[in-house]
């Protein structure tokens, strides 16, 4: 991956709010905070409801180039609008251009508690701009999914939006639901409601229009969202992505979110702009212009955090071997606590049972230490050599976030003859599942601890989860 010349230029927010607009956003932010604090966590989780902080909302809006709004009307749609922070931020952004168009807004929100604040927020903006805004608020965005998928339009809305902003609900989509069935029939299967919202928004959007999203970083890699990524790549151009190093961007949520600007078109732009900031409260300190064909790969969207990460990635690509050509297989631990039923009692290793330096600590105190396991779940440990395991899920928010914490699983380190692994671990073995030799084990652990290996995984999968397919991207010395 190569960054273009002059990649490291100033990337402070391209537009600045006037005091009046800032006061309106602050008002909406206060209302969002109120509902965040006064919605039971269980209810928010059930609905996938996460309110967007105003700094993040305006950063998302500021990704819109002025040249994108060249008509007489800017029709903004906000699917899952909450108190209106995203659409009002976008309206404020559009209102600041030299010759602002008339504004029209179509919102969708199922939480009826928020309707009063939505209306009051828009009334404040309308008063400040001293211009009427055509505003309508509907309920469930997915109610017209079939019509959107087959015609690209929404019944009762007489024109397609040219700007859509979304922070969609983050919950799984039941495979047997009518919405999941519709998406399989007319587009692609998606496992999550946020992917469904994004797909429907893109179908509804005017050709050449802008789709601005806040999405979980996790869709950018792994097989689970491969069909969704392919649909996006085939139906839109990815223009600009903003990464945050912190996973504390949302109140009461550790969601690793990213901002993305799409243009609805069948051809991908040659370059993708990638900005990196510590959090929504800080301005980006890294700004890269990358070749899109090097970012949008089949296995993942590669999102480096720095020039150093790019250098490590380029060095890794020069290496001769893959895990497969080295005869090494990666698999996920086979033990799932809710499915234990038969077999012999075997000692279990969990992700809390070893530290960042690869020392076995047996720190997991809440889960059962001995459980029944069948043959396919058990790793027999040889006299010499063994297996290597890493944590599948971990969090590290530093600039050089370490993603790989390898541990040697040997008879000597574990003090047992056999072990079974919880499914929050990834394990390296020979292709047939047998143990690695002592030399293979040592060489693999040493490599997984390098800055190079961690930079590759950081670029592939962010700072939360490491999938088997992510590890397959590594090349070895």
GROMACS .gro file of C-alpha atoms in nm:
model
  477
    1UNK     CA    1   0.000   0.000   0.000
    2UNK     CA    2   0.136   0.338  -0.095
    3UNK     CA    3   0.028   0.681   0.025
    4UNK     CA    4   0.031   0.953  -0.239
    5UNK     CA    5   0.266   1.248  -0.219
    6UNK     CA    6   0.176   1.522   0.029
    7UNK     CA    7  -0.031   1.277   0.231
    8UNK     CA    8   0.037   1.446   0.566
    9UNK     CA    9  -0.135   1.783   0.527
   10UNK     CA   10  -0.339   1.985   0.775
   11UNK     CA   11  -0.676   1.823   0.833
   12UNK     CA   12  -0.855   2.047   1.080
   13UNK     CA   13  -1.230   2.052   1.031
   14UNK     CA   14  -1.296   2.208   0.688
   15UNK     CA   15  -1.590   2.416   0.814
   16UNK     CA   16  -1.646   2.604   1.137
   17UNK     CA   17  -1.981   2.660   1.302
   18UNK     CA   18  -2.109   3.007   1.378
   19UNK     CA   19  -2.204   3.070   1.742
   20UNK     CA   20  -2.573   3.050   1.657
   21UNK     CA   21  -2.545   2.713   1.485
   22UNK     CA   22  -2.321   2.585   1.762
   23UNK     CA   23  -2.583   2.674   2.023
   24UNK     CA   24  -2.845   2.477   1.829
   25UNK     CA   25  -2.621   2.170   1.809
   26UNK     CA   26  -2.544   2.205   2.179
   27UNK     CA   27  -2.917   2.204   2.251
   28UNK     CA   28  -2.968   1.887   2.047
   29UNK     CA   29  -2.664   1.732   2.216
   30UNK     CA   30  -2.815   1.803   2.559
   31UNK     CA   31  -3.137   1.630   2.458
   32UNK     CA   32  -2.943   1.329   2.327
   33UNK     CA   33  -2.752   1.311   2.656
   34UNK     CA   34  -3.078   1.326   2.848
   35UNK     CA   35  -3.227   1.033   2.658
   36UNK     CA   36  -2.903   0.837   2.679
   37UNK     CA   37  -2.909   0.869   3.059
   38UNK     CA   38  -3.284   0.808   3.088
   39UNK     CA   39  -3.311   0.502   2.867
   40UNK     CA   40  -3.250   0.173   3.051
   41UNK     CA   41  -2.937   0.003   2.918
   42UNK     CA   42  -3.133  -0.314   2.841
   43UNK     CA   43  -3.384  -0.116   2.630
   44UNK     CA   44  -3.110   0.071   2.444
   45UNK     CA   45  -2.932  -0.257   2.372
   46UNK     CA   46  -3.252  -0.425   2.257
   47UNK     CA   47  -3.319  -0.140   2.013
   48UNK     CA   48  -2.956  -0.092   1.909
   49UNK     CA   49  -2.994   0.272   2.012
   50UNK     CA   50  -2.677   0.481   2.040
   51UNK     CA   51  -2.698   0.863   2.037
   52UNK     CA   52  -2.433   1.047   1.836
   53UNK     CA   53  -2.221   1.312   2.012
   54UNK     CA   54  -2.237   1.652   1.842
   55UNK     CA   55  -1.865   1.666   1.759
   56UNK     CA   56  -1.889   1.337   1.573
   57UNK     CA   57  -2.211   1.447   1.400
   58UNK     CA   58  -2.055   1.766   1.269
   59UNK     CA   59  -1.737   1.587   1.162
   60UNK     CA   60  -1.957   1.351   0.959
   61UNK     CA   61  -2.136   1.649   0.804
   62UNK     CA   62  -1.810   1.830   0.733
   63UNK     CA   63  -1.700   1.544   0.505
   64UNK     CA   64  -1.949   1.677   0.248
   65UNK     CA   65  -1.767   1.887  -0.016
   66UNK     CA   66  -1.943   2.210  -0.111
   67UNK     CA   67  -1.943   2.102  -0.476
   68UNK     CA   68  -2.174   1.810  -0.384
   69UNK     CA   69  -2.467   2.049  -0.333
   70UNK     CA   70  -2.533   2.218  -0.665
   71UNK     CA   71  -2.912   2.205  -0.695
   72UNK     CA   72  -3.190   2.433  -0.575
   73UNK     CA   73  -3.301   2.189  -0.303
   74UNK     CA   74  -3.096   1.984  -0.060
   75UNK     CA   75  -3.316   1.692   0.044
   76UNK     CA   76  -3.164   1.538   0.358
   77UNK     CA   77  -3.289   1.201   0.486
   78UNK     CA   78  -3.205   1.073   0.834
   79UNK     CA   79  -3.300   0.710   0.896
   80UNK     CA   80  -3.301   0.651   1.270
   81UNK     CA   81  -3.285   1.023   1.343
   82UNK     CA   82  -3.317   1.031   1.723
   83UNK     CA   83  -3.325   1.394   1.836
   84UNK     CA   84  -3.197   1.509   1.495
   85UNK     CA   85  -2.827   1.564   1.562
   86UNK     CA   86  -2.703   1.416   1.231
   87UNK     CA   87  -2.952   1.583   0.997
   88UNK     CA   88  -2.932   1.918   1.178
   89UNK     CA   89  -2.551   1.903   1.158
   90UNK     CA   90  -2.578   1.835   0.786
   91UNK     CA   91  -2.832   2.115   0.741
   92UNK     CA   92  -2.599   2.351   0.930
   93UNK     CA   93  -2.312   2.246   0.702
   94UNK     CA   94  -2.520   2.311   0.389
   95UNK     CA   95  -2.651   2.642   0.524
   96UNK     CA   96  -2.293   2.770   0.548
   97UNK     CA   97  -2.209   2.737   0.179
   98UNK     CA   98  -2.198   3.053  -0.030
   99UNK     CA   99  -2.537   3.013  -0.196
  100UNK     CA  100  -2.726   2.762   0.017
  101UNK     CA  101  -3.018   2.577  -0.142
  102UNK     CA  102  -3.361   2.534   0.012
  103UNK     CA  103  -3.371   2.257   0.272
  104UNK     CA  104  -3.601   1.958   0.289
  105UNK     CA  105  -3.570   1.694   0.561
  106UNK     CA  106  -3.723   1.347   0.590
  107UNK     CA  107  -3.661   1.170   0.919
  108UNK     CA  108  -3.742   0.823   1.052
  109UNK     CA  109  -3.764   0.730   1.420
  110UNK     CA  110  -3.951   0.454   1.605
  111UNK     CA  111  -3.889   0.594   1.956
  112UNK     CA  112  -4.188   0.824   2.003
  113UNK     CA  113  -4.035   0.980   2.316
  114UNK     CA  114  -3.798   1.172   2.088
  115UNK     CA  115  -4.056   1.335   1.859
  116UNK     CA  116  -4.100   1.649   2.071
  117UNK     CA  117  -3.725   1.715   2.084
  118UNK     CA  118  -3.689   1.648   1.710
  119UNK     CA  119  -3.958   1.906   1.631
  120UNK     CA  120  -3.819   2.162   1.875
  121UNK     CA  121  -3.464   2.122   1.740
  122UNK     CA  122  -3.574   2.188   1.383
  123UNK     CA  123  -3.789   2.483   1.492
  124UNK     CA  124  -3.477   2.640   1.645
  125UNK     CA  125  -3.276   2.591   1.325
  126UNK     CA  126  -3.558   2.722   1.109
  127UNK     CA  127  -3.583   3.033   1.327
  128UNK     CA  128  -3.206   3.090   1.316
  129UNK     CA  129  -3.186   3.057   0.937
  130UNK     CA  130  -3.501   3.267   0.893
  131UNK     CA  131  -3.607   3.034   0.614
  132UNK     CA  132  -3.882   2.773   0.605
  133UNK     CA  133  -3.765   2.410   0.599
  134UNK     CA  134  -3.988   2.134   0.466
  135UNK     CA  135  -3.975   1.881   0.752
  136UNK     CA  136  -4.146   1.544   0.788
  137UNK     CA  137  -4.099   1.267   1.040
  138UNK     CA  138  -4.199   0.906   0.972
  139UNK     CA  139  -4.170   0.594   1.186
  140UNK     CA  140  -3.997   0.269   1.082
  141UNK     CA  141  -3.754   0.312   0.792
  142UNK     CA  142  -3.779  -0.058   0.706
  143UNK     CA  143  -4.159  -0.059   0.659
  144UNK     CA  144  -4.119   0.029   0.290
  145UNK     CA  145  -3.817  -0.195   0.234
  146UNK     CA  146  -3.971  -0.395  -0.050
  147UNK     CA  147  -4.078  -0.080  -0.234
  148UNK     CA  148  -3.732   0.072  -0.190
  149UNK     CA  149  -3.559  -0.245  -0.310
  150UNK     CA  150  -3.780  -0.284  -0.618
  151UNK     CA  151  -3.833   0.080  -0.723
  152UNK     CA  152  -3.569   0.284  -0.540
  153UNK     CA  153  -3.842   0.511  -0.404
  154UNK     CA  154  -4.042   0.555  -0.082
  155UNK     CA  155  -4.423   0.578  -0.109
  156UNK     CA  156  -4.548   0.923  -0.013
  157UNK     CA  157  -4.209   1.090  -0.054
  158UNK     CA  158  -4.218   1.261  -0.393
  159UNK     CA  159  -3.844   1.301  -0.450
  160UNK     CA  160  -3.535   1.099  -0.370
  161UNK     CA  161  -3.290   1.249  -0.119
  162UNK     CA  162  -2.955   1.373  -0.245
  163UNK     CA  163  -2.798   1.347   0.103
  164UNK     CA  164  -2.863   1.071   0.357
  165UNK     CA  165  -2.710   1.063   0.705
  166UNK     CA  166  -2.738   0.759   0.932
  167UNK     CA  167  -2.617   0.619   1.260
  168UNK     CA  168  -2.828   0.304   1.221
  169UNK     CA  169  -2.935   0.065   1.499
  170UNK     CA  170  -2.666  -0.183   1.595
  171UNK     CA  171  -2.853  -0.510   1.647
  172UNK     CA  172  -2.858  -0.846   1.474
  173UNK     CA  173  -3.115  -0.911   1.205
  174UNK     CA  174  -3.303  -1.236   1.259
  175UNK     CA  175  -3.242  -1.461   0.959
  176UNK     CA  176  -3.610  -1.563   0.947
  177UNK     CA  177  -3.746  -1.207   0.963
  178UNK     CA  178  -3.939  -1.065   0.667
  179UNK     CA  179  -3.675  -0.794   0.623
  180UNK     CA  180  -3.392  -1.048   0.605
  181UNK     CA  181  -3.591  -1.246   0.349
  182UNK     CA  182  -3.651  -0.937   0.135
  183UNK     CA  183  -3.284  -0.846   0.139
  184UNK     CA  184  -3.183  -1.198   0.037
  185UNK     CA  185  -3.431  -1.193  -0.250
  186UNK     CA  186  -3.358  -0.845  -0.386
  187UNK     CA  187  -3.003  -0.758  -0.282
  188UNK     CA  188  -2.767  -0.949  -0.054
  189UNK     CA  189  -2.797  -1.128   0.281
  190UNK     CA  190  -2.693  -0.905   0.571
  191UNK     CA  191  -2.658  -1.021   0.933
  192UNK     CA  192  -2.723  -0.691   1.108
  193UNK     CA  193  -2.984  -0.416   1.104
  194UNK     CA  194  -2.723  -0.145   1.053
  195UNK     CA  195  -2.619  -0.313   0.728
  196UNK     CA  196  -2.985  -0.330   0.621
  197UNK     CA  197  -3.030   0.044   0.689
  198UNK     CA  198  -2.716   0.124   0.491
  199UNK     CA  199  -2.821  -0.091   0.197
  200UNK     CA  200  -3.174   0.054   0.188
  201UNK     CA  201  -3.038   0.408   0.216
  202UNK     CA  202  -2.813   0.351  -0.082
  203UNK     CA  203  -3.102   0.211  -0.286
  204UNK     CA  204  -3.320   0.514  -0.205
  205UNK     CA  205  -3.049   0.776  -0.257
  206UNK     CA  206  -3.046   0.986  -0.573
  207UNK     CA  207  -2.780   0.887  -0.828
  208UNK     CA  208  -2.469   1.088  -0.753
  209UNK     CA  209  -2.598   1.162  -0.403
  210UNK     CA  210  -2.401   1.142  -0.079
  211UNK     CA  211  -2.448   0.880   0.192
  212UNK     CA  212  -2.279   0.968   0.523
  213UNK     CA  213  -2.271   0.684   0.776
  214UNK     CA  214  -2.150   0.603   1.124
  215UNK     CA  215  -2.086   0.229   1.115
  216UNK     CA  216  -1.905  -0.030   1.327
  217UNK     CA  217  -1.548  -0.091   1.211
  218UNK     CA  218  -1.612  -0.466   1.226
  219UNK     CA  219  -1.796  -0.483   0.891
  220UNK     CA  220  -1.473  -0.392   0.708
  221UNK     CA  221  -1.317  -0.736   0.753
  222UNK     CA  222  -1.405  -1.103   0.785
  223UNK     CA  223  -1.630  -1.337   0.589
  224UNK     CA  224  -1.942  -1.244   0.789
  225UNK     CA  225  -1.989  -0.914   0.602
  226UNK     CA  226  -1.820  -1.006   0.273
  227UNK     CA  227  -2.144  -0.988   0.070
  228UNK     CA  228  -2.234  -0.652   0.227
  229UNK     CA  229  -1.891  -0.505   0.146
  230UNK     CA  230  -1.920  -0.633  -0.209
  231UNK     CA  231  -2.263  -0.469  -0.251
  232UNK     CA  232  -2.127  -0.136  -0.126
  233UNK     CA  233  -1.826  -0.154  -0.360
  234UNK     CA  234  -2.046  -0.236  -0.659
  235UNK     CA  235  -2.305   0.036  -0.594
  236UNK     CA  236  -2.112   0.325  -0.443
  237UNK     CA  237  -1.776   0.496  -0.440
  238UNK     CA  238  -1.609   0.510  -0.100
  239UNK     CA  239  -1.470   0.864  -0.078
  240UNK     CA  240  -1.362   0.940   0.279
  241UNK     CA  241  -1.324   0.735   0.599
  242UNK     CA  242  -1.254   0.868   0.949
  243UNK     CA  243  -1.109   0.634   1.214
  244UNK     CA  244  -1.101   0.697   1.588
  245UNK     CA  245  -0.837   0.536   1.808
  246UNK     CA  246  -1.065   0.550   2.112
  247UNK     CA  247  -1.346   0.301   2.166
  248UNK     CA  248  -1.519   0.542   2.407
  249UNK     CA  249  -1.674   0.764   2.139
  250UNK     CA  250  -2.032   0.693   2.248
  251UNK     CA  251  -2.172   0.726   2.597
  252UNK     CA  252  -2.225   0.385   2.763
  253UNK     CA  253  -2.093   0.199   2.456
  254UNK     CA  254  -1.755   0.059   2.350
  255UNK     CA  255  -1.851   0.045   1.983
  256UNK     CA  256  -1.553   0.093   1.752
  257UNK     CA  257  -1.720   0.328   1.507
  258UNK     CA  258  -1.597   0.483   1.184
  259UNK     CA  259  -1.735   0.762   0.966
  260UNK     CA  260  -1.777   0.698   0.592
  261UNK     CA  261  -1.882   0.916   0.300
  262UNK     CA  262  -2.015   0.731  -0.005
  263UNK     CA  263  -2.119   0.864  -0.343
  264UNK     CA  264  -2.389   0.666  -0.521
  265UNK     CA  265  -2.225   0.560  -0.846
  266UNK     CA  266  -2.115   0.239  -1.016
  267UNK     CA  267  -1.752   0.352  -1.048
  268UNK     CA  268  -1.510   0.376  -0.757
  269UNK     CA  269  -1.296   0.689  -0.722
  270UNK     CA  270  -0.926   0.628  -0.780
  271UNK     CA  271  -0.837   0.746  -0.430
  272UNK     CA  272  -0.986   0.719  -0.082
  273UNK     CA  273  -0.912   0.979   0.183
  274UNK     CA  274  -0.846   0.832   0.528
  275UNK     CA  275  -0.835   1.053   0.839
  276UNK     CA  276  -0.739   0.934   1.189
  277UNK     CA  277  -0.817   1.108   1.520
  278UNK     CA  278  -0.790   1.006   1.883
  279UNK     CA  279  -1.160   1.074   1.949
  280UNK     CA  280  -1.451   1.290   1.827
  281UNK     CA  281  -1.326   1.565   2.060
  282UNK     CA  282  -0.992   1.592   1.879
  283UNK     CA  283  -0.907   1.690   1.525
  284UNK     CA  284  -0.751   1.429   1.294
  285UNK     CA  285  -0.373   1.415   1.320
  286UNK     CA  286  -0.323   1.177   1.026
  287UNK     CA  287  -0.464   1.234   0.679
  288UNK     CA  288  -0.385   0.995   0.395
  289UNK     CA  289  -0.481   0.976   0.031
  290UNK     CA  290  -0.468   0.608  -0.066
  291UNK     CA  291  -0.521   0.415  -0.386
  292UNK     CA  292  -0.869   0.267  -0.360
  293UNK     CA  293  -0.766  -0.065  -0.515
  294UNK     CA  294  -0.518  -0.112  -0.230
  295UNK     CA  295  -0.777  -0.031   0.036
  296UNK     CA  296  -1.077  -0.226  -0.097
  297UNK     CA  297  -0.941  -0.579  -0.114
  298UNK     CA  298  -1.154  -0.892  -0.138
  299UNK     CA  299  -1.077  -1.012   0.214
  300UNK     CA  300  -1.102  -0.677   0.393
  301UNK     CA  301  -1.100  -0.303   0.363
  302UNK     CA  302  -0.747  -0.217   0.475
  303UNK     CA  303  -0.744   0.092   0.696
  304UNK     CA  304  -0.395   0.186   0.820
  305UNK     CA  305  -0.367   0.431   1.109
  306UNK     CA  306  -0.032   0.582   1.016
  307UNK     CA  307   0.251   0.599   0.765
  308UNK     CA  308   0.440   0.358   0.990
  309UNK     CA  309   0.157   0.105   0.958
  310UNK     CA  310   0.173   0.139   0.579
  311UNK     CA  311   0.549   0.078   0.584
  312UNK     CA  312   0.502  -0.234   0.796
  313UNK     CA  313   0.225  -0.355   0.563
  314UNK     CA  314   0.445  -0.305   0.257
  315UNK     CA  315   0.731  -0.493   0.425
  316UNK     CA  316   0.499  -0.777   0.515
  317UNK     CA  317   0.376  -0.809   0.157
  318UNK     CA  318   0.733  -0.878   0.045
  319UNK     CA  319   0.758  -1.187   0.264
  320UNK     CA  320   0.764  -1.519   0.086
  321UNK     CA  321   0.538  -1.738   0.300
  322UNK     CA  322   0.179  -1.742   0.416
  323UNK     CA  323   0.050  -1.945   0.709
  324UNK     CA  324  -0.088  -2.191   0.456
  325UNK     CA  325   0.239  -2.236   0.265
  326UNK     CA  326   0.415  -2.282   0.600
  327UNK     CA  327   0.174  -2.567   0.671
  328UNK     CA  328   0.006  -2.381   0.957
  329UNK     CA  329  -0.368  -2.366   1.019
  330UNK     CA  330  -0.564  -2.122   1.237
  331UNK     CA  331  -0.892  -2.226   1.396
  332UNK     CA  332  -1.122  -2.097   1.667
  333UNK     CA  333  -1.141  -2.272   2.004
  334UNK     CA  334  -1.412  -2.537   1.986
  335UNK     CA  335  -1.562  -2.510   2.335
  336UNK     CA  336  -1.883  -2.310   2.373
  337UNK     CA  337  -2.008  -2.295   2.731
  338UNK     CA  338  -2.376  -2.307   2.636
  339UNK     CA  339  -2.326  -2.626   2.431
  340UNK     CA  340  -2.129  -2.845   2.671
  341UNK     CA  341  -2.300  -3.184   2.710
  342UNK     CA  342  -2.077  -3.489   2.668
  343UNK     CA  343  -1.722  -3.626   2.663
  344UNK     CA  344  -1.442  -3.646   2.920
  345UNK     CA  345  -1.368  -3.381   3.177
  346UNK     CA  346  -1.080  -3.170   3.046
  347UNK     CA  347  -0.905  -2.857   3.169
  348UNK     CA  348  -1.023  -2.542   2.985
  349UNK     CA  349  -0.812  -2.243   2.881
  350UNK     CA  350  -0.986  -1.904   2.855
  351UNK     CA  351  -0.862  -1.570   2.721
  352UNK     CA  352  -0.817  -1.438   3.077
  353UNK     CA  353  -0.583  -1.726   3.160
  354UNK     CA  354  -0.269  -1.569   3.011
  355UNK     CA  355  -0.122  -1.220   3.016
  356UNK     CA  356   0.012  -0.989   2.745
  357UNK     CA  357   0.360  -1.140   2.782
  358UNK     CA  358   0.241  -1.495   2.719
  359UNK     CA  359   0.255  -1.614   3.081
  360UNK     CA  360  -0.008  -1.866   3.191
  361UNK     CA  361  -0.189  -1.712   3.492
  362UNK     CA  362  -0.515  -1.910   3.520
  363UNK     CA  363  -0.686  -1.580   3.609
  364UNK     CA  364  -1.034  -1.683   3.495
  365UNK     CA  365  -1.221  -1.739   3.823
  366UNK     CA  366  -1.586  -1.716   3.721
  367UNK     CA  367  -1.605  -1.987   3.454
  368UNK     CA  368  -1.571  -2.361   3.516
  369UNK     CA  369  -1.214  -2.489   3.501
  370UNK     CA  370  -1.302  -2.850   3.410
  371UNK     CA  371  -1.566  -2.927   3.149
  372UNK     CA  372  -1.673  -3.222   2.937
  373UNK     CA  373  -1.516  -3.215   2.591
  374UNK     CA  374  -1.525  -3.450   2.294
  375UNK     CA  375  -1.221  -3.553   2.088
  376UNK     CA  376  -1.248  -3.273   1.829
  377UNK     CA  377  -1.238  -3.014   2.110
  378UNK     CA  378  -0.927  -3.151   2.280
  379UNK     CA  379  -0.562  -3.070   2.201
  380UNK     CA  380  -0.319  -3.343   2.304
  381UNK     CA  381   0.011  -3.189   2.413
  382UNK     CA  382   0.336  -3.359   2.302
  383UNK     CA  383   0.659  -3.391   2.500
  384UNK     CA  384   0.815  -3.118   2.282
  385UNK     CA  385   0.641  -2.843   2.084
  386UNK     CA  386   0.272  -2.766   2.109
  387UNK     CA  387   0.023  -2.504   1.993
  388UNK     CA  388   0.007  -2.124   1.986
  389UNK     CA  389  -0.305  -1.937   2.094
  390UNK     CA  390  -0.407  -1.571   2.079
  391UNK     CA  391  -0.702  -1.380   2.221
  392UNK     CA  392  -0.979  -1.344   1.963
  393UNK     CA  393  -1.123  -1.035   2.131
  394UNK     CA  394  -0.913  -0.770   2.300
  395UNK     CA  395  -0.911  -0.392   2.320
  396UNK     CA  396  -0.614  -0.161   2.286
  397UNK     CA  397  -0.663   0.207   2.205
  398UNK     CA  398  -0.305   0.331   2.187
  399UNK     CA  399  -0.153   0.472   1.869
  400UNK     CA  400   0.035   0.144   1.821
  401UNK     CA  401  -0.246  -0.076   1.949
  402UNK     CA  402  -0.110  -0.425   2.008
  403UNK     CA  403  -0.351  -0.677   1.858
  404UNK     CA  404  -0.170  -1.008   1.900
  405UNK     CA  405  -0.097  -1.162   2.239
  406UNK     CA  406   0.047  -1.508   2.164
  407UNK     CA  407   0.094  -1.779   2.424
  408UNK     CA  408   0.271  -2.116   2.395
  409UNK     CA  409   0.048  -2.411   2.482
  410UNK     CA  410   0.286  -2.686   2.584
  411UNK     CA  411   0.288  -2.964   2.839
  412UNK     CA  412   0.545  -2.764   3.034
  413UNK     CA  413   0.362  -2.426   3.029
  414UNK     CA  414   0.019  -2.569   3.111
  415UNK     CA  415   0.118  -2.854   3.341
  416UNK     CA  416  -0.132  -3.093   3.178
  417UNK     CA  417  -0.130  -3.353   2.900
  418UNK     CA  418  -0.434  -3.218   2.717
  419UNK     CA  419  -0.631  -2.894   2.699
  420UNK     CA  420  -0.953  -2.765   2.546
  421UNK     CA  421  -0.988  -2.405   2.430
  422UNK     CA  422  -1.276  -2.165   2.478
  423UNK     CA  423  -1.413  -2.016   2.156
  424UNK     CA  424  -1.274  -1.671   2.244
  425UNK     CA  425  -0.930  -1.800   2.143
  426UNK     CA  426  -0.768  -1.860   1.805
  427UNK     CA  427  -0.523  -2.150   1.790
  428UNK     CA  428  -0.236  -2.221   1.548
  429UNK     CA  429  -0.153  -2.582   1.461
  430UNK     CA  430  -0.031  -2.787   1.167
  431UNK     CA  431  -0.277  -2.821   0.881
  432UNK     CA  432  -0.402  -3.155   1.014
  433UNK     CA  433  -0.456  -3.010   1.361
  434UNK     CA  434  -0.147  -3.170   1.512
  435UNK     CA  435   0.104  -2.975   1.727
  436UNK     CA  436   0.375  -2.746   1.592
  437UNK     CA  437   0.737  -2.839   1.646
  438UNK     CA  438   0.929  -2.653   1.913
  439UNK     CA  439   1.111  -2.449   1.645
  440UNK     CA  440   0.788  -2.367   1.458
  441UNK     CA  441   0.621  -2.263   1.781
  442UNK     CA  442   0.906  -2.033   1.886
  443UNK     CA  443   0.942  -1.872   1.542
  444UNK     CA  444   0.567  -1.810   1.516
  445UNK     CA  445   0.539  -1.650   1.861
  446UNK     CA  446   0.839  -1.427   1.795
  447UNK     CA  447   0.687  -1.307   1.468
  448UNK     CA  448   0.338  -1.247   1.614
  449UNK     CA  449   0.495  -1.017   1.873
  450UNK     CA  450   0.658  -0.791   1.612
  451UNK     CA  451   0.539  -0.440   1.527
  452UNK     CA  452   0.502  -0.561   1.169
  453UNK     CA  453   0.254  -0.837   1.247
  454UNK     CA  454   0.052  -0.612   1.476
  455UNK     CA  455   0.043  -0.332   1.217
  456UNK     CA  456  -0.098  -0.573   0.958
  457UNK     CA  457  -0.372  -0.698   1.190
  458UNK     CA  458  -0.446  -0.343   1.310
  459UNK     CA  459  -0.489  -0.240   0.945
  460UNK     CA  460  -0.708  -0.539   0.865
  461UNK     CA  461  -0.932  -0.561   1.171
  462UNK     CA  462  -0.906  -0.248   1.383
  463UNK     CA  463  -0.875  -0.272   1.758
  464UNK     CA  464  -1.133  -0.524   1.875
  465UNK     CA  465  -1.163  -0.869   1.718
  466UNK     CA  466  -0.917  -1.089   1.530
  467UNK     CA  467  -1.082  -1.336   1.291
  468UNK     CA  468  -0.930  -1.644   1.129
  469UNK     CA  469  -0.958  -1.476   0.787
  470UNK     CA  470  -0.775  -1.169   0.924
  471UNK     CA  471  -0.481  -1.381   1.035
  472UNK     CA  472  -0.468  -1.538   0.689
  473UNK     CA  473  -0.359  -1.195   0.557
  474UNK     CA  474  -0.026  -1.226   0.739
  475UNK     CA  475   0.287  -1.320   0.547
  476UNK     CA  476   0.570  -1.488   0.736
  477UNK     CA  477   0.951  -1.482   0.719
   0.00000   0.00000   0.00000
